[in-house]
């Protein structure tokens, strides 16, 4: 069994090696090279390494899609009042604002910082944390837009590009981060806000039932 970039390979024989990744996809590792998670044959002596890196990208795509689906689930069936409700009058964000922030954040990091595409919305300050909405239509549109951008960018990214550096501004000045860091940061950011959104919905539903 080989462990490469978190991907497990089970080797069954010389010239006829097969393996599965954590998504249970089958890999054929024969004399002609590897077949990756997209069904593409990877030729050459470094086929193991390239297959692992391509699988890494496909896992990022799948994980981000699952996180977006988690956000959609939180929004399901909410009224305008529930979308815009906050437990406190100050210093808290509504479900609408948190979902908008999550979608815009992914679009900005993947589309603008990683792929150098222009950001399609005015975002000079905290516009993503000040919005309101009558329903979840805009939020679902932004999530779909983020999904399309991420799938396009990561789906066409060369595995070796994960090591490429990007200049980022932060409170500590300008930092250098590679593309892998950017993708993982988006995943962590989604996960953090999904927890907040789930708790927010629970609080809203408890308020509706007259609890608390």
Coordinates of N, CA and C in Angstrom, one line a residue:
X1 N 0.9 -1.2 0.0 CA 0.0 0.0 0.0 C 0.9 1.2 0.0
X2 N 0.6 2.2 -0.9 CA 1.4 3.4 -1.0 C 0.5 4.6 -0.5
X3 N 1.1 5.5 0.3 CA 0.4 6.7 0.8 C 1.1 7.9 0.1
X4 N 0.4 8.5 -0.8 CA 0.9 9.7 -1.5 C -0.2 10.8 -1.4
X5 N 0.2 11.9 -0.8 CA -0.7 13.1 -0.7 C -2.1 12.7 -0.1
X6 N -2.1 11.8 0.8 CA -3.3 11.4 1.5 C -4.1 10.4 0.6
X7 N -3.6 9.9 -0.5 CA -4.3 8.9 -1.3 C -3.7 7.5 -1.1
X8 N -4.5 6.5 -1.0 CA -4.1 5.2 -0.7 C -4.0 4.4 -2.0
X9 N -3.0 3.7 -2.3 CA -2.8 2.8 -3.4 C -2.6 1.4 -3.0
X10 N -3.4 0.5 -3.5 CA -3.2 -1.0 -3.2 C -2.6 -1.6 -4.4
X11 N -1.3 -2.1 -4.3 CA -0.6 -2.6 -5.4 C -0.9 -4.2 -5.5
X12 N -1.4 -4.6 -6.6 CA -1.8 -6.0 -6.7 C -0.8 -6.9 -7.5
X13 N 0.0 -6.2 -8.3 CA 1.0 -7.0 -9.1 C 1.7 -6.1 -10.1
X14 N 2.9 -6.6 -10.5 CA 3.8 -5.8 -11.4 C 3.1 -5.8 -12.7
X15 N 3.0 -4.6 -13.3 CA 2.4 -4.4 -14.6 C 0.9 -4.5 -14.6
X16 N 0.3 -4.7 -13.4 CA -1.2 -4.8 -13.3 C -1.6 -4.3 -11.9
X17 N -1.2 -3.1 -11.7 CA -1.5 -2.5 -10.4 C -2.8 -1.7 -10.4
X18 N -3.6 -1.9 -9.4 CA -4.8 -1.2 -9.3 C -4.9 -0.6 -7.9
X19 N -5.7 0.4 -7.7 CA -5.8 1.0 -6.4 C -7.1 1.8 -6.3
X20 N -7.5 2.2 -5.1 CA -8.6 3.0 -4.9 C -8.2 4.2 -4.1
X21 N -8.9 5.3 -4.4 CA -8.7 6.5 -3.5 C -9.8 6.5 -2.5
X22 N -9.8 7.6 -1.7 CA -10.8 7.7 -0.6 C -12.2 7.8 -1.2
X23 N -12.4 8.2 -2.5 CA -13.7 8.3 -3.1 C -14.1 7.0 -3.8
X24 N -13.3 5.9 -3.5 CA -13.6 4.6 -4.0 C -13.5 4.5 -5.5
X25 N -12.7 5.4 -6.2 CA -12.5 5.3 -7.6 C -11.4 4.3 -7.9
X26 N -11.5 3.5 -9.0 CA -10.5 2.5 -9.3 C -9.5 3.1 -10.2
X27 N -8.2 2.8 -9.9 CA -7.1 3.3 -10.7 C -6.4 2.1 -11.3
X28 N -6.1 2.2 -12.6 CA -5.4 1.1 -13.3 C -4.0 1.6 -13.5
X29 N -3.0 0.9 -13.0 CA -1.6 1.3 -13.1 C -0.9 0.2 -13.9
X30 N -0.9 0.3 -15.2 CA -0.3 -0.7 -16.0 C 1.0 -0.2 -16.7
X31 N 1.5 -0.9 -17.7 CA 2.7 -0.5 -18.4 C 2.4 0.8 -19.1
X32 N 1.2 1.1 -19.5 CA 0.9 2.3 -20.3 C 0.7 3.5 -19.5
X33 N 0.8 3.4 -18.2 CA 0.6 4.6 -17.4 C -0.6 4.4 -16.5
X34 N -1.2 5.6 -16.0 CA -2.3 5.6 -15.0 C -3.5 6.1 -15.7
X35 N -4.7 5.7 -15.2 CA -5.9 6.3 -15.6 C -6.4 7.1 -14.3
X36 N -6.6 8.4 -14.5 CA -6.9 9.2 -13.3 C -8.4 9.2 -13.0
X37 N -8.8 10.0 -12.0 CA -10.2 10.0 -11.6 C -11.2 10.6 -12.7
X38 N -10.6 11.2 -13.7 CA -11.5 11.8 -14.8 C -11.5 10.9 -16.0
X39 N -10.9 9.7 -15.9 CA -10.9 8.7 -17.0 C -9.8 9.0 -18.0
X40 N -8.8 9.9 -17.6 CA -7.8 10.3 -18.6 C -6.5 9.5 -18.3
X41 N -5.9 9.0 -19.4 CA -4.7 8.2 -19.2 C -3.5 9.2 -19.0
X42 N -2.7 8.8 -18.0 CA -1.5 9.6 -17.7 C -0.3 8.8 -18.1
X43 N 0.5 9.2 -19.0 CA 1.6 8.4 -19.5 C 2.9 8.8 -18.8
X44 N 3.9 7.9 -18.9 CA 5.2 8.3 -18.4 C 5.6 7.7 -17.1
X45 N 6.9 7.8 -16.7 CA 7.4 7.1 -15.6 C 6.9 7.8 -14.3
X46 N 6.4 9.0 -14.3 CA 5.9 9.7 -13.1 C 4.4 9.6 -13.0
X47 N 3.8 8.5 -13.6 CA 2.4 8.4 -13.7 C 1.8 8.3 -12.3
X48 N 2.5 7.6 -11.3 CA 2.0 7.5 -10.0 C 1.8 8.9 -9.4
X49 N 2.9 9.7 -9.5 CA 2.9 11.0 -8.9 C 1.8 11.9 -9.5
X50 N 1.7 11.9 -10.8 CA 0.7 12.7 -11.5 C -0.7 12.2 -11.1
X51 N -0.9 10.9 -11.1 CA -2.2 10.4 -10.7 C -2.6 10.8 -9.3
X52 N -1.7 10.8 -8.4 CA -2.0 11.2 -7.0 C -2.4 12.7 -7.0
X53 N -1.6 13.5 -7.7 CA -1.9 15.0 -7.7 C -3.2 15.3 -8.4
X54 N -3.6 14.6 -9.5 CA -4.9 14.8 -10.1 C -6.0 14.4 -9.2
X55 N -5.8 13.3 -8.5 CA -6.8 12.8 -7.5 C -7.0 13.9 -6.4
X56 N -5.9 14.5 -6.0 CA -6.0 15.5 -5.0 C -6.9 16.6 -5.5
X57 N -6.8 17.1 -6.7 CA -7.6 18.1 -7.2 C -9.1 17.7 -7.3
X58 N -9.3 16.4 -7.7 CA -10.7 15.9 -7.8 C -11.3 15.8 -6.5
X59 N -10.5 15.5 -5.4 CA -11.1 15.4 -4.1 C -11.4 16.8 -3.6
X60 N -10.6 17.8 -3.9 CA -10.9 19.2 -3.5 C -12.3 19.6 -4.2
X61 N -12.5 19.3 -5.4 CA -13.7 19.6 -6.1 C -14.9 19.0 -5.5
X62 N -14.8 17.7 -5.2 CA -15.9 17.0 -4.5 C -16.2 17.5 -3.1
X63 N -15.1 17.8 -2.4 CA -15.3 18.3 -1.0 C -16.0 19.7 -1.0
X64 N -15.6 20.5 -1.9 CA -16.2 21.8 -2.0 C -17.7 21.7 -2.4
X65 N -18.0 20.8 -3.3 CA -19.4 20.6 -3.7 C -20.2 20.2 -2.5
X66 N -19.7 19.3 -1.7 CA -20.4 18.8 -0.5 C -20.6 19.9 0.5
X67 N -19.6 20.8 0.6 CA -19.8 21.9 1.6 C -20.8 22.9 1.1
X68 N -20.9 23.2 -0.2 CA -21.9 24.0 -0.8 C -23.3 23.4 -0.6
X69 N -23.4 22.1 -0.8 CA -24.6 21.4 -0.6 C -25.1 21.5 0.9
X70 N -24.1 21.5 1.8 CA -24.5 21.7 3.2 C -25.1 23.1 3.5
X71 N -24.6 24.1 2.8 CA -25.1 25.4 2.9 C -26.5 25.5 2.3
X72 N -26.7 24.9 1.2 CA -28.1 24.8 0.6 C -29.1 24.2 1.5
X73 N -28.6 23.1 2.2 CA -29.5 22.4 3.1 C -29.9 23.3 4.3
X74 N -29.0 24.1 4.8 CA -29.4 25.0 5.9 C -30.4 26.0 5.4
X75 N -30.3 26.5 4.2 CA -31.2 27.5 3.7 C -32.6 27.0 3.3
X76 N -32.7 25.6 3.2 CA -33.9 25.0 2.6 C -35.2 25.4 3.5
X77 N -36.2 25.9 2.8 CA -37.5 26.2 3.5 C -37.5 27.4 4.4
X78 N -36.5 28.2 4.4 CA -36.5 29.4 5.3 C -37.3 30.5 4.7
X79 N -38.1 31.2 5.5 CA -38.8 32.4 5.1 C -37.8 33.6 5.1
X80 N -38.3 34.7 4.6 CA -37.4 35.9 4.6 C -37.1 36.3 6.0
X81 N -38.0 36.1 6.9 CA -37.7 36.4 8.3 C -36.6 35.6 8.9
X82 N -36.7 34.3 8.6 CA -35.6 33.4 9.0 C -34.3 33.7 8.4
X83 N -34.3 34.0 7.1 CA -33.0 34.3 6.5 C -32.3 35.5 7.0
X84 N -33.1 36.5 7.4 CA -32.5 37.8 7.9 C -32.5 38.0 9.4
X85 N -32.9 37.0 10.1 CA -33.0 37.1 11.6 C -31.6 37.0 12.2
X86 N -31.3 37.7 13.3 CA -30.1 37.6 14.0 C -30.5 37.5 15.5
X87 N -29.7 36.7 16.3 CA -30.1 36.6 17.7 C -29.8 37.8 18.5
X88 N -29.0 38.7 18.1 CA -28.7 40.0 18.7 C -28.9 41.1 17.7
X89 N -29.1 42.3 18.3 CA -29.3 43.5 17.4 C -28.0 44.0 16.8
X90 N -26.9 43.7 17.4 CA -25.6 44.1 16.9 C -24.6 43.0 16.9
X91 N -23.6 43.1 16.0 CA -22.4 42.3 16.0 C -22.7 40.8 15.8
X92 N -23.8 40.5 15.1 CA -24.1 39.2 14.6 C -24.6 39.3 13.2
X93 N -24.4 38.2 12.5 CA -24.8 38.1 11.1 C -25.9 37.1 10.8
X94 N -26.8 37.5 9.9 CA -27.9 36.6 9.6 C -27.4 35.4 8.7
X95 N -28.3 34.5 8.5 CA -28.1 33.3 7.6 C -27.8 33.8 6.2
X96 N -28.6 34.8 5.8 CA -28.4 35.4 4.5 C -27.0 35.9 4.3
X97 N -26.6 36.7 5.3 CA -25.2 37.3 5.2 C -24.1 36.2 5.2
X98 N -24.3 35.2 6.1 CA -23.2 34.2 6.2 C -23.1 33.4 4.9
X99 N -24.3 33.1 4.3 CA -24.3 32.3 3.1 C -23.7 33.1 1.9
X100 N -24.1 34.4 1.8 CA -23.5 35.3 0.8 C -22.0 35.4 0.9
X101 N -21.6 35.6 2.2 CA -20.2 35.7 2.4 C -19.4 34.4 2.0
X102 N -20.0 33.3 2.3 CA -19.3 32.0 2.0 C -19.2 31.9 0.4
X103 N -20.3 32.2 -0.3 CA -20.2 32.0 -1.7 C -19.3 33.0 -2.4
X104 N -19.3 34.3 -1.9 CA -18.4 35.3 -2.5 C -17.0 35.0 -2.1
X105 N -16.7 34.5 -0.9 CA -15.4 34.2 -0.5 C -14.8 33.1 -1.4
X106 N -15.5 32.1 -1.7 CA -15.0 31.0 -2.6 C -14.8 31.6 -4.0
X107 N -15.7 32.4 -4.5 CA -15.6 33.0 -5.8 C -14.3 33.9 -5.9
X108 N -14.1 34.6 -4.8 CA -12.9 35.5 -4.8 C -11.6 34.8 -4.7
X109 N -11.5 33.8 -3.8 CA -10.2 33.1 -3.7 C -9.9 32.2 -4.9
X110 N -10.9 31.5 -5.4 CA -10.6 30.6 -6.5 C -10.6 31.3 -7.8
X111 N -11.6 32.2 -8.0 CA -11.6 32.9 -9.3 C -10.6 34.0 -9.4
X112 N -10.5 34.8 -8.4 CA -9.7 36.0 -8.5 C -8.3 35.8 -8.1
X113 N -8.1 35.3 -6.9 CA -6.7 35.1 -6.4 C -6.0 33.9 -7.0
X114 N -6.7 32.8 -7.3 CA -6.0 31.7 -7.8 C -5.9 31.8 -9.4
X115 N -7.0 32.2 -10.0 CA -7.1 32.2 -11.5 C -6.9 33.5 -12.1
X116 N -6.8 34.6 -11.3 CA -6.6 35.9 -11.7 C -7.7 36.5 -12.6
X117 N -9.0 36.1 -12.2 CA -10.1 36.6 -13.0 C -10.7 37.8 -12.2
X118 N -11.4 38.7 -12.9 CA -12.0 39.9 -12.2 C -13.1 39.4 -11.3
X119 N -13.3 40.0 -10.2 CA -14.4 39.7 -9.3 C -15.6 40.4 -9.8
X120 N -16.8 39.7 -10.0 CA -17.9 40.3 -10.7 C -18.8 41.2 -9.8
X121 N -18.5 41.4 -8.5 CA -19.4 42.2 -7.7 C -18.6 43.3 -7.0
X122 N -19.3 44.4 -6.6 CA -18.6 45.4 -5.8 C -18.3 44.9 -4.4
X123 N -17.0 44.9 -4.0 CA -16.7 44.3 -2.7 C -15.5 45.1 -2.2
X124 N -15.8 46.4 -1.8 CA -14.8 47.2 -1.3 C -14.7 47.2 0.2
X125 N -15.9 46.8 0.9 CA -15.9 46.7 2.3 C -16.6 45.4 2.8
X126 N -17.7 45.6 3.5 CA -18.4 44.4 4.1 C -19.7 44.2 3.4
X127 N -19.8 44.5 2.1 CA -21.0 44.4 1.4 C -21.6 43.0 1.5
X128 N -20.7 42.0 1.6 CA -21.2 40.6 1.7 C -21.8 40.2 3.0
X129 N -21.6 41.1 4.0 CA -22.1 40.9 5.4 C -23.1 41.9 5.8
X130 N -23.7 42.6 4.8 CA -24.7 43.6 5.0 C -26.0 43.4 4.3
X131 N -26.1 42.3 3.5 CA -27.2 42.1 2.6 C -28.4 41.5 3.3
X132 N -29.6 41.7 2.6 CA -30.8 41.0 3.0 C -31.5 40.5 1.8
X133 N -32.4 39.6 2.0 CA -33.2 39.0 0.9 C -34.5 38.5 1.3
X134 N -35.4 38.5 0.3 CA -36.8 38.0 0.5 C -36.8 36.5 0.5
X135 N -35.9 35.9 -0.3 CA -35.8 34.4 -0.3 C -34.3 34.1 -0.6
X136 N -34.1 32.8 -0.8 CA -32.7 32.3 -1.0 C -32.3 32.3 -2.4
X137 N -33.1 32.8 -3.4 CA -32.7 32.7 -4.8 C -31.4 33.3 -5.1
X138 N -31.1 34.5 -4.6 CA -29.7 35.1 -4.9 C -28.6 34.2 -4.3
X139 N -28.9 33.7 -3.1 CA -27.8 32.9 -2.4 C -27.5 31.6 -3.2
X140 N -28.6 31.0 -3.7 CA -28.4 29.8 -4.5 C -27.7 30.1 -5.8
X141 N -28.0 31.3 -6.4 CA -27.3 31.7 -7.6 C -25.8 31.9 -7.4
X142 N -25.5 32.6 -6.3 CA -24.1 32.8 -5.9 C -23.3 31.5 -5.7
X143 N -24.0 30.6 -5.0 CA -23.4 29.3 -4.7 C -23.1 28.5 -6.0
X144 N -24.1 28.6 -6.9 CA -23.9 27.9 -8.2 C -22.8 28.6 -9.0
X145 N -22.7 29.9 -8.9 CA -21.7 30.7 -9.6 C -20.3 30.3 -9.1
X146 N -20.2 30.2 -7.8 CA -18.9 29.7 -7.2 C -18.6 28.3 -7.6
X147 N -19.6 27.4 -7.7 CA -19.4 26.1 -8.1 C -18.8 26.0 -9.5
X148 N -19.5 26.8 -10.4 CA -19.1 26.7 -11.8 C -17.6 27.2 -12.0
X149 N -17.3 28.3 -11.2 CA -15.9 28.9 -11.3 C -14.9 27.9 -10.8
X150 N -15.2 27.3 -9.6 CA -14.3 26.3 -9.0 C -14.1 25.1 -9.9
X151 N -15.2 24.6 -10.4 CA -15.0 23.4 -11.2 C -14.3 23.7 -12.5
X152 N -14.4 24.9 -13.0 CA -13.7 25.2 -14.2 C -12.2 25.4 -13.9
X153 N -11.9 26.2 -12.9 CA -10.5 26.5 -12.6 C -9.8 25.2 -12.1
X154 N -10.3 24.5 -11.1 CA -9.6 23.3 -10.6 C -9.6 22.2 -11.6
X155 N -10.7 22.1 -12.4 CA -10.8 21.0 -13.4 C -9.8 21.2 -14.5
X156 N -9.3 22.4 -14.7 CA -8.3 22.6 -15.8 C -6.9 22.9 -15.3
X157 N -6.8 22.8 -14.0 CA -5.5 23.1 -13.3 C -4.5 22.0 -13.5
X158 N -3.3 22.3 -13.9 CA -2.3 21.2 -14.0 C -1.9 20.9 -12.5
X159 N -1.7 19.6 -12.2 CA -1.4 19.3 -10.8 C -0.1 20.0 -10.3
X160 N 0.9 20.2 -11.1 CA 2.1 20.8 -10.6 C 1.8 22.3 -10.2
X161 N 0.7 22.9 -10.7 CA 0.4 24.3 -10.4 C 0.1 24.5 -9.0
X162 N -0.3 23.4 -8.3 CA -0.6 23.5 -6.8 C 0.5 24.1 -6.0
X163 N 1.7 24.0 -6.5 CA 2.9 24.5 -5.8 C 3.2 26.0 -6.2
X164 N 2.5 26.5 -7.2 CA 2.8 27.9 -7.6 C 2.3 28.9 -6.5
X165 N 3.1 29.9 -6.4 CA 2.9 30.9 -5.3 C 2.0 32.1 -5.8
X166 N 1.3 32.6 -4.8 CA 0.5 33.8 -5.1 C 0.8 34.8 -3.9
X167 N 0.8 36.1 -4.3 CA 1.1 37.1 -3.3 C -0.2 37.6 -2.7
X168 N -0.3 37.5 -1.4 CA -1.5 37.8 -0.7 C -1.3 38.9 0.3
X169 N -2.2 39.9 0.4 CA -2.1 40.9 1.5 C -2.8 40.4 2.7
X170 N -2.2 40.7 3.9 CA -2.8 40.3 5.1 C -2.4 41.4 6.2
X171 N -2.9 41.2 7.4 CA -2.6 42.1 8.5 C -1.1 42.2 8.7
X172 N -0.4 41.1 8.4 CA 1.0 41.1 8.6 C 1.9 41.5 7.4
X173 N 1.2 42.1 6.4 CA 1.8 42.6 5.2 C 1.6 41.6 4.0
X174 N 2.5 41.5 3.1 CA 2.4 40.7 1.9 C 3.0 39.3 2.2
X175 N 2.2 38.3 1.9 CA 2.7 36.9 2.2 C 2.6 36.1 0.9
X176 N 3.4 35.1 0.8 CA 3.4 34.2 -0.3 C 2.8 32.9 0.1
X177 N 1.7 32.5 -0.6 CA 1.1 31.2 -0.4 C 0.9 30.5 -1.7
X178 N 1.0 29.1 -1.6 CA 0.8 28.4 -2.9 C -0.7 28.1 -3.1
X179 N -1.0 27.6 -4.3 CA -2.4 27.4 -4.7 C -3.0 26.4 -3.8
X180 N -2.3 25.4 -3.4 CA -2.9 24.4 -2.5 C -3.4 25.0 -1.2
X181 N -2.6 26.0 -0.6 CA -3.0 26.7 0.6 C -4.3 27.4 0.3
X182 N -4.5 28.0 -0.8 CA -5.7 28.8 -1.1 C -6.9 27.9 -1.1
X183 N -6.8 26.7 -1.8 CA -7.9 25.8 -1.9 C -8.3 25.3 -0.5
X184 N -7.3 24.9 0.3 CA -7.6 24.4 1.6 C -8.2 25.5 2.5
X185 N -7.7 26.7 2.3 CA -8.3 27.8 3.1 C -9.8 28.0 2.8
X186 N -10.2 27.9 1.5 CA -11.6 28.0 1.2 C -12.4 26.9 1.9
X187 N -11.9 25.7 1.9 CA -12.5 24.5 2.5 C -12.7 24.8 4.0
X188 N -11.7 25.3 4.7 CA -11.7 25.6 6.1 C -12.7 26.7 6.4
X189 N -12.7 27.7 5.5 CA -13.6 28.8 5.7 C -15.1 28.4 5.5
X190 N -15.4 27.6 4.5 CA -16.8 27.1 4.4 C -17.2 26.3 5.7
X191 N -16.3 25.4 6.1 CA -16.6 24.6 7.3 C -16.9 25.4 8.5
X192 N -16.1 26.4 8.7 CA -16.4 27.3 9.9 C -17.7 28.0 9.8
X193 N -18.1 28.5 8.7 CA -19.4 29.2 8.6 C -20.6 28.3 8.5
X194 N -20.4 27.1 8.0 CA -21.5 26.1 8.0 C -21.9 25.8 9.4
X195 N -20.9 25.6 10.3 CA -21.2 25.4 11.7 C -22.0 26.6 12.3
X196 N -21.6 27.8 12.0 CA -22.4 29.0 12.5 C -23.8 29.0 11.9
X197 N -23.9 28.7 10.6 CA -25.2 28.7 10.0 C -26.2 27.7 10.6
X198 N -25.6 26.5 10.8 CA -26.5 25.4 11.4 C -27.0 25.8 12.8
X199 N -26.1 26.4 13.6 CA -26.5 26.9 14.9 C -27.5 28.0 14.8
X200 N -27.3 28.9 13.9 CA -28.2 30.0 13.7 C -29.6 29.5 13.3
X201 N -29.7 28.5 12.5 CA -31.0 28.0 12.1 C -31.6 27.4 13.3
X202 N -30.9 26.6 14.1 CA -31.4 26.0 15.3 C -32.0 27.1 16.3
X203 N -31.2 28.1 16.4 CA -31.7 29.2 17.3 C -33.0 29.9 16.7
X204 N -33.0 30.1 15.4 CA -34.2 30.7 14.8 C -35.4 29.8 15.0
X205 N -35.2 28.5 14.8 CA -36.4 27.5 14.9 C -36.8 27.5 16.4
X206 N -35.9 27.5 17.3 CA -36.3 27.5 18.7 C -37.1 28.8 19.1
X207 N -36.7 29.9 18.5 CA -37.4 31.2 18.7 C -38.8 31.1 18.2
X208 N -38.9 30.5 17.0 CA -40.2 30.3 16.4 C -41.1 29.4 17.2
X209 N -40.6 28.5 17.9 CA -41.4 27.6 18.8 C -41.6 28.2 20.2
X210 N -41.0 29.4 20.4 CA -41.2 30.0 21.7 C -40.3 29.5 22.7
X211 N -39.2 28.9 22.3 CA -38.2 28.4 23.3 C -37.0 29.4 23.4
X212 N -36.6 29.7 24.6 CA -35.5 30.6 24.8 C -35.9 32.0 24.8

